[in-house]
Amino acid sequence: MDVTNLYLCKDNCQFKTLHLRMKKLSFFAICFTTFCAQAQINHFKYNNNKNITVNKAAVVSAHALASDAGLSVMKKGGNAFDAAIATQLALAVVYPGAGNIGGGGFMVAHTSSGKNIALDYRESAPAKATKDMYLDSAKNAVTILSMEGRLASGVPGTVAGLFATLKYAKLPFSTLIEEAINLAEKGFALTKAQAEDFNNSHAVFTRNNKNQVAFVRDAPWKEGDILIQTELANTLKRIRDKGVKGFYEGETAKLIATEMKTGNGIITEADLKNYKVKERVAMQFPYKDYQIITMPLPSSGGIILQQLFKMTAQKNLASFPFHSKESVQLIVEAERRAFADRAEFMGDEDFVKVPVKTLVSDSYLKNRMADYVAGKAGNSSKIQPGQIKESEETTHISITDAEGNAVAVTTTLNDHFGSKTIISGAGFVMNNEMDDFSVKPGVPNMYGAIGNDKNAIAPGKRMLSSMTPTIVLKNNKPFIVVGTPGGTTIPTSVFQSIVNVIDYKLSAIDAVNKPKFHHQWQPDIISVEKDFDKSLKEDLNKMGYKIVERGTIGRTELITITATGNIKSKIKITAVADKRGDDDARGY
Ligand code: GLY
């Protein structure tokens, strides 16, 4: 009943009775809500929350059952790091196109004690990898080999990353992996999009796998069908029982090495045993009254993000209206320059020298924008062929907890279902991250991104990434937690989502869901989502830009944390799951 109805009760006695009933009702309502909050969602029948407002903790991920796994460990006393581990493990089961244990990722975090963390668990090139391994005898790039099948895989880093995260967590690993094991062993209901996805991938799975895999069956999959992954459940149990060695040594490592030998793969048991997580120094820079914390190399994301903020600030981006021809042109021209630098200068700093300080310095970036002409399209002089394909291969998780920790994790198999090879007997998908190297200078990878020797293949080297898990601080406290999949579109989507909140004062929901656009130097086009404003497209065309409509850009998971009212300690958490997929926000 609405409270206003109380004032309609003229008789005092009636009012008291009603008031008592109301109290009883609210007591039951609280009990019911608490019960619902404690109970885990039904794996066989569940809905998506696209946005929530809560005041303690929130998880946003690509799948409702994964967000729920993260939330439930926080309710058991865990923090945001516990949730990051549980959510990633659950994603490896319920979102096998990108969630993974056969891939790699990055975590950026800001702890309640003020420490910034950047964990690099990116895949690395196997010891037998060589610079020319994807070239034929005439030195032509055979790009299918870096994209599909066993040779496309780098040494996976995710499981090592989870154990490196554990030192910041509170609960035992066995508690954090429990839900993922349950989901794999007992199954869960597929969403409509997942069922379609499996049906569309039938041929590629069959082509790349000798044995039966869980995602392939004769009858078409449909929404609500239950996916059981027994082999994956057994792999997860080995990780639960033996820790990091349950993946990198023993039976799982043997299964990976054997799978490699059934085709042209080169990952060995020694590669797996030698894999190491690297704790990096998080990239931090100011933007207006905020501090941005993001991922350094081997992700290009942090450098690009910093360049975009600095180049657009020079020309006062916020003075132009949201999605006006002036603001879009400014962002596009900054993106053009940042991606040209990515291709020329960036690679794994443990192997090559990258002039990071210069690339993000004010004087360098002032020079970069010196030839910017408002109202006239710039020109990426060396046009290279290349297409930006729509892809949801990577996945992002944003988390905040009641203690004040914020965690942003982006993890990937590279392409959708990675190399399309599932490890026989272990039931998980292997990445095709080798395609993120520059297989030959000037030859575009599957995102149309080009590179040179800086990002050439070498044993143990990590391929250049675009993943940009990011936290924005306001008054030294987490204000925004954000990230997205989308290959090269990742830094531009993260940038646009942040300026949408900070400069354009859009609601968190609009900041995520309004159409996105992207330019990456080569090819020299602005790619826009289908709902990008038509007259704005015409205006940009008149300036000399070529606009290409494409599918969705990214699946951004964004949390904003703000103080409410006069009481500084009372916080309002708004968590938004991108409308572009099955993404889901949960919290309490
Ligand atoms: N595989 C996508 C990225 O790391 O950027």
XYZ file of C-alpha atoms and ligand atoms in Angstrom, residues 106 122-123 298-300 342 393-394 412-415 432-433 436 446-447 463-468 486-488 490-491, ligand 1:
34
model
C 44.066 -7.838 -16.482
C 47.912 -11.875 -20.167
C 48.773 -14.959 -22.233
C 51.154 -4.835 -22.319
C 47.762 -3.217 -22.718
C 47.759 -0.252 -25.056
C 49.633 2.245 -30.903
C 35.174 -12.053 -27.442
C 36.406 -10.399 -24.293
C 39.632 -12.612 -22.831
C 39.908 -15.532 -25.200
C 40.512 -12.926 -27.940
C 37.942 -13.958 -30.576
C 43.562 -17.365 -30.000
C 45.515 -14.512 -28.448
C 47.026 -9.889 -31.050
C 41.277 -9.493 -36.852
C 40.407 -6.045 -35.450
C 50.916 -9.677 -27.155
C 49.721 -6.066 -27.169
C 46.213 -5.713 -25.788
C 43.538 -3.031 -25.806
C 41.842 -4.142 -22.593
C 41.253 -1.163 -20.328
C 35.431 -5.053 -27.987
C 39.058 -5.397 -29.140
C 40.427 -2.079 -30.336
C 37.773 -0.949 -25.800
C 39.744 2.217 -24.912
N 42.119 -9.702 -27.292
C 41.695 -8.385 -27.197
C 42.654 -7.515 -26.463
O 43.388 -7.994 -25.631
O 42.708 -6.341 -26.719
